[in-house]
XYZ file of C-alpha atoms in Angstrom:
469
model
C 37.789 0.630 -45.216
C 40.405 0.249 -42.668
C 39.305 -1.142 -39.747
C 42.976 -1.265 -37.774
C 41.324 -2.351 -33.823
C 41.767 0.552 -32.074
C 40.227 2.919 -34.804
C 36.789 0.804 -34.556
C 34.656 2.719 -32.295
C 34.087 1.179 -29.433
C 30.316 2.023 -28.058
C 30.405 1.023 -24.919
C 30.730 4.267 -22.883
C 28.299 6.227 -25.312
C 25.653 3.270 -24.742
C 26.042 3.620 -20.712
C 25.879 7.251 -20.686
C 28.190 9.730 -18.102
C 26.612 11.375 -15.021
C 26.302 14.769 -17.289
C 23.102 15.832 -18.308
C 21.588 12.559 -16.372
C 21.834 13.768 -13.089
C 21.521 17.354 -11.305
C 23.907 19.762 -10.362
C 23.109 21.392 -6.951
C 26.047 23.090 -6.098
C 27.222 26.474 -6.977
C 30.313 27.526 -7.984
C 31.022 29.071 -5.435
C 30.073 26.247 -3.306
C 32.122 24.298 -4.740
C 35.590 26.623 -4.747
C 34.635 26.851 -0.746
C 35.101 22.703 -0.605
C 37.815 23.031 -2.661
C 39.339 24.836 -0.061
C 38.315 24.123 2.640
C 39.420 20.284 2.204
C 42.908 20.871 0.474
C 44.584 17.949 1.305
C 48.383 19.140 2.990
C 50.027 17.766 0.280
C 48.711 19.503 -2.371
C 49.705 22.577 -0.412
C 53.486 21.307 -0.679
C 53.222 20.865 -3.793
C 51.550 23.809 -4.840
C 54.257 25.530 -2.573
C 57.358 23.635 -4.498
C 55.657 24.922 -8.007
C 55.707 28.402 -7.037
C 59.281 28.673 -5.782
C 60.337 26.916 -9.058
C 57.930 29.569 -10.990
C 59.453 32.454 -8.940
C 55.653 33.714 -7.958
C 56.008 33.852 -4.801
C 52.573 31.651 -3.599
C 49.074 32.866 -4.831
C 46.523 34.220 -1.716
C 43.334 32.714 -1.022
C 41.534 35.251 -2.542
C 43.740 35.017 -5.608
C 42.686 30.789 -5.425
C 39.080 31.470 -4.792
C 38.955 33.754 -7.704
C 40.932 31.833 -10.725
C 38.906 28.716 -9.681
C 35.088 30.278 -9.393
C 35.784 32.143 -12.633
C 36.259 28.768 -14.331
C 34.101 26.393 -12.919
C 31.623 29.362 -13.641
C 32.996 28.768 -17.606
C 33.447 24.818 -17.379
C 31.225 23.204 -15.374
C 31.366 21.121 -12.718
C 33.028 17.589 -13.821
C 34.782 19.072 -17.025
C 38.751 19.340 -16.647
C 41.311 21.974 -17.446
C 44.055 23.978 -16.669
C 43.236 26.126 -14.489
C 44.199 29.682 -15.431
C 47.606 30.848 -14.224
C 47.499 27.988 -11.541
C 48.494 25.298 -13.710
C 47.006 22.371 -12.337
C 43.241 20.664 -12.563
C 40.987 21.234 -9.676
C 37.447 20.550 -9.318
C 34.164 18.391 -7.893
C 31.803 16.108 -9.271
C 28.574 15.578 -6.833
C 27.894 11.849 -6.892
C 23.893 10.932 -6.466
C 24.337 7.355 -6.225
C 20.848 5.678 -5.984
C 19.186 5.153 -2.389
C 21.427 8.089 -1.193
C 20.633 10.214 0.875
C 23.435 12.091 1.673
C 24.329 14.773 -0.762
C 28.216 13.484 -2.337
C 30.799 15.298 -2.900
C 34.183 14.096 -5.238
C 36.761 16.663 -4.552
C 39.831 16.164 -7.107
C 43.571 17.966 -6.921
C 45.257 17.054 -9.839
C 48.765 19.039 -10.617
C 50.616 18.924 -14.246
C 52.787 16.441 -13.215
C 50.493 13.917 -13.056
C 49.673 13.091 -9.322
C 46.063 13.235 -8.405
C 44.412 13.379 -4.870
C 40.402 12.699 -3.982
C 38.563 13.314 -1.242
C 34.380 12.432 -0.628
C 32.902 14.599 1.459
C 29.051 14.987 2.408
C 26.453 16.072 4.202
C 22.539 15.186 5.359
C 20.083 17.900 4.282
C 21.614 21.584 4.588
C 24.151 20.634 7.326
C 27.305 21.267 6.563
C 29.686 19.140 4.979
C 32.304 16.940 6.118
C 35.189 14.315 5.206
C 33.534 10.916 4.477
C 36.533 9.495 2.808
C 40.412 9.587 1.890
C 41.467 8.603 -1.256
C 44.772 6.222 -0.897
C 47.435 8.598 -1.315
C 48.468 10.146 -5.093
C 47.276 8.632 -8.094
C 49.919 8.696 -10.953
C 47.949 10.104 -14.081
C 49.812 10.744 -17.602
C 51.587 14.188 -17.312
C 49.852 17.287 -18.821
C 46.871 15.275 -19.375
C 43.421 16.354 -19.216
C 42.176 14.394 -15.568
C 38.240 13.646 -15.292
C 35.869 11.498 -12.918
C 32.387 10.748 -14.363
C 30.127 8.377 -13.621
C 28.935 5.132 -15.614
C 27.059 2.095 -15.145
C 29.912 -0.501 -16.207
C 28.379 -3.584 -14.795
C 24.576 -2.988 -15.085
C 23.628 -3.345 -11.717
C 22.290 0.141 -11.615
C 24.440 1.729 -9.446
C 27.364 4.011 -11.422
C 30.909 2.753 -10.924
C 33.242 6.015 -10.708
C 35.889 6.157 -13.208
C 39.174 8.883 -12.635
C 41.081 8.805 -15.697
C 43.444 10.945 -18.052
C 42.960 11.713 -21.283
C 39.694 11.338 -23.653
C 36.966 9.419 -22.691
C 37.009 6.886 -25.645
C 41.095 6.702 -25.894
C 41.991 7.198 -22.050
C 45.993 6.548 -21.282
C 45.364 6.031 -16.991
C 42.173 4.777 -15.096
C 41.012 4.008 -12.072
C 37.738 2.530 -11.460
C 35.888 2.832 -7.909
C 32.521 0.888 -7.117
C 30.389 2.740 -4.616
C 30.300 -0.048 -2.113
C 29.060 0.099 1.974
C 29.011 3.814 1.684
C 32.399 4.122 0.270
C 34.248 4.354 -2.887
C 36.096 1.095 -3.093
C 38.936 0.708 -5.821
C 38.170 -2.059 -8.169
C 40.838 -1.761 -11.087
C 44.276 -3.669 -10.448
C 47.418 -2.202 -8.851
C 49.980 -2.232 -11.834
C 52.816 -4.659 -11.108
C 55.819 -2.176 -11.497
C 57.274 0.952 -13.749
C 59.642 0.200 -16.628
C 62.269 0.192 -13.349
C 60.782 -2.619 -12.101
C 59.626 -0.569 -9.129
C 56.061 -0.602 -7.714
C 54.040 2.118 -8.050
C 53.109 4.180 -4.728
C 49.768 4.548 -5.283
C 48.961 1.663 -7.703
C 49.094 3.223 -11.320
C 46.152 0.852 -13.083
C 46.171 -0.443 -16.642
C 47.639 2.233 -18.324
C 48.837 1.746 -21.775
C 51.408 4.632 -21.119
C 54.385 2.595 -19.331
C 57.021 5.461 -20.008
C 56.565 9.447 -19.615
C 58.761 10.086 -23.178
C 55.455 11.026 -25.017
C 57.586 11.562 -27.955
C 59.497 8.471 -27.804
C 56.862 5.945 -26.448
C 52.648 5.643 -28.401
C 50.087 5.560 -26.403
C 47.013 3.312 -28.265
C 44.845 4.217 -25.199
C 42.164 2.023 -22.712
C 38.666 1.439 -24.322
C 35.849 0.083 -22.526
C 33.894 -2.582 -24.259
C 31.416 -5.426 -24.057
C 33.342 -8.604 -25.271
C 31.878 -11.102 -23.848
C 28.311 -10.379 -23.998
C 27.410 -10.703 -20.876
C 26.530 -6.571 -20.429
C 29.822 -6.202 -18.281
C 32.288 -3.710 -19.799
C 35.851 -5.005 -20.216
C 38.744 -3.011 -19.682
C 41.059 -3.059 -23.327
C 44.143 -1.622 -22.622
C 46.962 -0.828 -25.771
C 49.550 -1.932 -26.142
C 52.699 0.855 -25.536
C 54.560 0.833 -29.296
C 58.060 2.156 -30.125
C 58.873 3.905 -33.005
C 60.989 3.032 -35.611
C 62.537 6.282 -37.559
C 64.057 6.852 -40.803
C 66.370 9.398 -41.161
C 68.141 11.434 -44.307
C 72.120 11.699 -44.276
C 71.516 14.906 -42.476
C 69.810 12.899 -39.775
C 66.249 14.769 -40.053
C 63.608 12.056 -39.639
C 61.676 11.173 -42.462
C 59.541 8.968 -41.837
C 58.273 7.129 -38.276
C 56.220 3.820 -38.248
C 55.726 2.440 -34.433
C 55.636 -1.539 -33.693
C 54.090 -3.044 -30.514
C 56.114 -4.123 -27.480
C 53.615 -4.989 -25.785
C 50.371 -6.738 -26.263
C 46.871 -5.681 -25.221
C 45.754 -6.460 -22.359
C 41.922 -7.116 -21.617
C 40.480 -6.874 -18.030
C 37.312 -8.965 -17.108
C 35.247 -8.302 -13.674
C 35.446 -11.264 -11.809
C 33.696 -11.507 -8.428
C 33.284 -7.170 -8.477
C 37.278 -6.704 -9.384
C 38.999 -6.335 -12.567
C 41.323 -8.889 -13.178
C 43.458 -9.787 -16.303
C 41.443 -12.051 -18.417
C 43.827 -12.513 -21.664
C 46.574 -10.399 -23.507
C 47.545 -10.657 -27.073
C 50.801 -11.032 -29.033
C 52.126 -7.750 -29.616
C 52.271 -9.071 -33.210
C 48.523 -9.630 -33.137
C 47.374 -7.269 -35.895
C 43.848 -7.403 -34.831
C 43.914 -8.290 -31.241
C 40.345 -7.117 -30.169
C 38.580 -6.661 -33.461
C 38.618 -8.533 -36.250
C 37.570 -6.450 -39.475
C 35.635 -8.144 -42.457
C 33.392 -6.666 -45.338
C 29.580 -6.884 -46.583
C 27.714 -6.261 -49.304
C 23.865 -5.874 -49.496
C 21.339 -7.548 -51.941
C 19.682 -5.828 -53.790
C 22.639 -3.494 -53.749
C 21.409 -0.739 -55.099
C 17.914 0.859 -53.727
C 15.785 4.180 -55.026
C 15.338 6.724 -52.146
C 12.286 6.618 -52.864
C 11.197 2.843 -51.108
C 13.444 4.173 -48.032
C 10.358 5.908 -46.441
C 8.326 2.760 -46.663
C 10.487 -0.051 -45.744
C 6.988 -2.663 -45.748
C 7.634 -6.239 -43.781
C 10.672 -7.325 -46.586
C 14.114 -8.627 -46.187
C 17.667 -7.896 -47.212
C 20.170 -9.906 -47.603
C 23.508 -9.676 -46.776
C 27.064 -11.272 -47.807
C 29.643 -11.824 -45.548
C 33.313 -11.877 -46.802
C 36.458 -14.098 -45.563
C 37.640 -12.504 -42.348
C 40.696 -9.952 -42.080
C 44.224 -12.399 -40.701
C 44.487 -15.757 -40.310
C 40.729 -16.058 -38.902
C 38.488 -17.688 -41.367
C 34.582 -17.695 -42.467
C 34.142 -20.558 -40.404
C 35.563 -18.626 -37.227
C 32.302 -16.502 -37.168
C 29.741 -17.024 -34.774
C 27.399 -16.914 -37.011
C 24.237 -16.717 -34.858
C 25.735 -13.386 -33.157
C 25.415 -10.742 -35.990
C 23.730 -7.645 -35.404
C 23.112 -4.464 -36.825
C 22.714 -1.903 -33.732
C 19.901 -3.943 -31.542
C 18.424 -6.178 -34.196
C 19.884 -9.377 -34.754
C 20.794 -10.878 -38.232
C 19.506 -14.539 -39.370
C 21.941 -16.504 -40.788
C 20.768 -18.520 -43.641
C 23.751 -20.564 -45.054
C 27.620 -20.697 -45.743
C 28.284 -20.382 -49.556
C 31.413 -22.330 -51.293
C 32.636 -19.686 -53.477
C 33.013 -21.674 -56.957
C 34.843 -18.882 -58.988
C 37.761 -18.034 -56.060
C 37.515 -21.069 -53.789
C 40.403 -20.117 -51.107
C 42.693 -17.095 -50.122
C 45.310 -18.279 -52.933
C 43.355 -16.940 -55.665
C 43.584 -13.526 -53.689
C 45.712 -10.753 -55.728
C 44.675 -7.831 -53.487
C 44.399 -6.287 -50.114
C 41.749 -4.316 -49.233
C 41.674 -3.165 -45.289
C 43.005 -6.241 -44.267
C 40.974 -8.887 -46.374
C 42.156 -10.503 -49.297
C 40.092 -10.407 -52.559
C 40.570 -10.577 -56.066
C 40.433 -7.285 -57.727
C 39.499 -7.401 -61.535
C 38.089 -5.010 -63.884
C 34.263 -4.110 -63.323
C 32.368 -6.638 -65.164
C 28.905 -5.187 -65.590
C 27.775 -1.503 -66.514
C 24.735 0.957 -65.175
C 23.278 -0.264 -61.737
C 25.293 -1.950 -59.536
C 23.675 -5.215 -58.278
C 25.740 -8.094 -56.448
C 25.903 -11.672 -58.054
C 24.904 -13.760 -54.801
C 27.172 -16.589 -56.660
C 30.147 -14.374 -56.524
C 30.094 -11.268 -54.379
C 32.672 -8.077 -54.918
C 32.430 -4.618 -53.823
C 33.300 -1.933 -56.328
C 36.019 -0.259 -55.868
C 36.162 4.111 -55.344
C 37.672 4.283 -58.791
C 34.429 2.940 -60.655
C 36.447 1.180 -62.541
C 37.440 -2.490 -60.950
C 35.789 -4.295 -57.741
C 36.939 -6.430 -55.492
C 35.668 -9.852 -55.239
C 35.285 -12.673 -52.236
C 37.698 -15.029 -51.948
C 36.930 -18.253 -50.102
C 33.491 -19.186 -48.499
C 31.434 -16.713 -47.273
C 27.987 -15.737 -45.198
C 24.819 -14.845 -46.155
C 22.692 -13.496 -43.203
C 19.313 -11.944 -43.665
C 18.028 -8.777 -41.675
C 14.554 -6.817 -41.942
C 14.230 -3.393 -43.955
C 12.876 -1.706 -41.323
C 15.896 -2.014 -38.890
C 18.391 -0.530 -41.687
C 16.219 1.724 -43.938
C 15.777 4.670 -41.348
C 19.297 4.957 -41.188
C 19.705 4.566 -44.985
C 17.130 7.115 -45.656
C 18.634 9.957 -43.325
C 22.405 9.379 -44.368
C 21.238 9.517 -47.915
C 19.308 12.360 -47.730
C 22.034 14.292 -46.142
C 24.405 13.667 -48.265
C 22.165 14.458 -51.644
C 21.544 17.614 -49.621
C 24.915 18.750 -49.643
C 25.548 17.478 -53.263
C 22.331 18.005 -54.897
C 24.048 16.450 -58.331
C 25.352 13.839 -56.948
C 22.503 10.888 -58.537
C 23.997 8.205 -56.552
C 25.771 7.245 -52.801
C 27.391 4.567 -51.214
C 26.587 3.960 -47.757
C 28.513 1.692 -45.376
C 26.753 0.060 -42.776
C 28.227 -1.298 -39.923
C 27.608 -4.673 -38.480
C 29.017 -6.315 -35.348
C 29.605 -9.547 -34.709
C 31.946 -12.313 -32.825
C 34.421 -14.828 -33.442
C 34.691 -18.070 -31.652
C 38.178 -16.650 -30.084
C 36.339 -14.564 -28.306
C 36.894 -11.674 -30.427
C 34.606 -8.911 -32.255
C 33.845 -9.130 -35.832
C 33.129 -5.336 -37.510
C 31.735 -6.053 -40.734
C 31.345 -2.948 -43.242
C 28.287 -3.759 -45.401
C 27.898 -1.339 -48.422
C 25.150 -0.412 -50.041
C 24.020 2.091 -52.824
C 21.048 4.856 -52.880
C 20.234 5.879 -56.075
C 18.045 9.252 -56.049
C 14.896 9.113 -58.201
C 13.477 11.905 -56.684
C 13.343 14.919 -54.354
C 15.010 13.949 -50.992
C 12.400 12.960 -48.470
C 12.623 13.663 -44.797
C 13.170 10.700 -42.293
């Protein structure tokens, strides 16, 4: 039940959707080689030129271009990024349909290993041809070797998709840019970073990337995430922080073990007025500097399979433990609980009796203390509302709340679908197995501002055959 910050998924960007399967693709491959082309910015022809000395190849012919790059774009799709057959670096287009256009758009991307990436729009009305609409500034700086992608997403909800040109993988990117389509132009809304680890500004305005040095071996990269924080259906930039390892190393000097530590703290961007603007940044220290991990347990705790198909009009009820670092229970906000879309009543705060504070803690378990003792009751497992614990993997002890806790309340319907298909799945693949714990995940917030991730277990017991959902 770890729930370390940046290994809690972070929704956002699978909520909004991408551009891909949304909107249509009109061009053909070929098509879109012949832009490719035809609008090869000068400097990407320098470059290109300075790779292939270095290689020894001698420059590639058009025909040689045009053929490497339809083959692939014929393989990848338009939009998806990767090396490029013997060429080395990332080429490609997205088309743009940006509502109340009616122009067809054009994103043309030149993106070499190094890491410097050009744009250019181009367009055109009806089946006229195209032509330049736009420049982008000059290079982008993207991380080295790194896969390079534009999509399209709706980070504001104004329902017009911002453009966002990043490296790496959508939900842990390591550069990004974001662009609002604005007066007929792509306008750059994410912040020019201040300077590289030189102190030296960037050329092109490198933007909240949590890669601040190019030794990928020496230097982790925790990644950008895109995330509601603040509830107000705007997604926030979360950028992590860059960490530096610490190695152990045998008398021979072979490493032996590597842990990293944070030396710098994440940074959160907030739109303000259309722009991205640093909001707040945590203590590298911060353990949990976005989201703040806590556990759950259902009552009743154990169900039959067999109710999961009918969930009727009933409730469930759910306790909330002590939360994960120095937070407390009374740090929730406890009207804010949800399970997906469906909010959670909150029905009281409970003064735990048997462990009253964190001092009567003796264990650890993914960040929050409890008090681990030996399992107390045989056969079903059913939680005592006057003194929660979770039982542990082994079967044999559980781990009890320490310090006041929540009880919320939520309907059967909104949980049991998703009970009743993870359940059945899993007695699918282990038809012996007679019982399964599911975790359900809960999201909340703290008064700091933070995100609460609460992992509420529950048990299916399987009285019968396995029912579809």
């Amino acid at each position: 039940m770890t729930r370390k910050w940046n290994e809690v998924l972070l929704t956002f960007v699978g909520v909004l959707g991408t551009c891909h399967g949304v909107f249509s693709q009109s061009l053909t491959p070929e098509q879109g080689v012949d832009l490719l082309l035809r609008f090869l910015p000068d400097a990407v022809v320098q470059m290109r030129r300075a790779t292939d000395h270095e290689d020894d190849h001698g420059g590639y012919t058009r025909d040689e271009m045009t053929e490497a790059l339809t083959s692939w774009i014929k393989t990848e799709g338009p939009g998806r990024s990767a090396q490029v057959s013997f060429m080395g670096p990332f080429w490609n287009y997205l088309e743009l349909p940006f509502p109340g256009e009616s122009r067809q758009l054009v994103l043309l991307y030149w993106c070499e290993t190094t890491g410097e990436i050009w744009w250019r729009l181009v367009g055109r009305v009806g089946s006229g041809d195209f032509s330049l609409l736009q420049e982008g500034e000059g290079w982008y700086e993207t991380t080295p070797y790194d896969i390079v992608e534009p999509w399209l997403t709706d980070l504001d909800a104004d329902g017009v998709p911002e453009l966002l040109l990043c490296s790496g993988e959508r939900h842990s990117m390591t550069t990004l840019f974001v662009f609002r389509w604005q007066g007929g132009r792509l306008v750059r809304i994410t912040p020019r970073s201040l300077a590289d680890e030189d102190g030296d500004p960037y050329e092109a305005g490198i933007v909240v990337s949590s890669m601040e040095c190019e030794d990928m071996i020496h230097f982790g990269c925790s990644g950008i995430h895109l995330e509601d924080l603040d509830g107000d259906g705007k997604a926030e930039i979360i950028v992590g922080p860059v960490r530096e390892p610490e190695i152990k190393r045998d008398e021979e000097g072979r490493e032996i073990d590597r842990t990293y530590r944070s030396i710098t703290g994440t940074r959160i961007f907030h739109l303000v007025n259309g722009v991205y603007e640093l909001w707040r940044e945590a203590a590298p220290d911060d353990p949990y500097p976005i989201t703040v991990p806590a556990y759950g347990v259902f009552h009743p705790s154990t169900l039959p399979l067999s109710e999961l198909s009918n969930p009727s009009n009933g409730k469930l009820r759910v306790f909330v433990s002590d939360p994960a670092g120095p937070a407390t229970v009374d740090d929730y906000e406890t009207g804010r609980f949800k399970y997906q879309e469906t909010a959670l009543s909150f029905k009281k705060r409970w003064t735990n009796h048997k462990q009253p504070d964190t001092t009567s803690a003796n264990f650890e378990w993914g960040g929050c203390p409890v008090k681990q003792a030996a399992r107390q009751g045989q056969g079903e497992w059913q939680v005592n509302p006057s003194d929660p614990a979770v039982p542990s993997p082994d079967g044999a002890t559980e781990y009890h709340f320490v310090g006041p806790y929540l009880e919320l309340e939520i309907s059967r319907s909104a949980v049991f679908p998703y009970l009743l298909q993870a359940a059945t799945d899993a007695f699918a693949k282990e038809p012996n197995r007679d019982k399964y714990f599911i975790e359900v995940p809960l999201s909340g917030k703290m008064k700091s501002g933070k995100l609460a991730a609460v992992s509420a277990l529950v048990c299916i017991k399987k009285t019968g055959p396995a029912k579809p959902s």
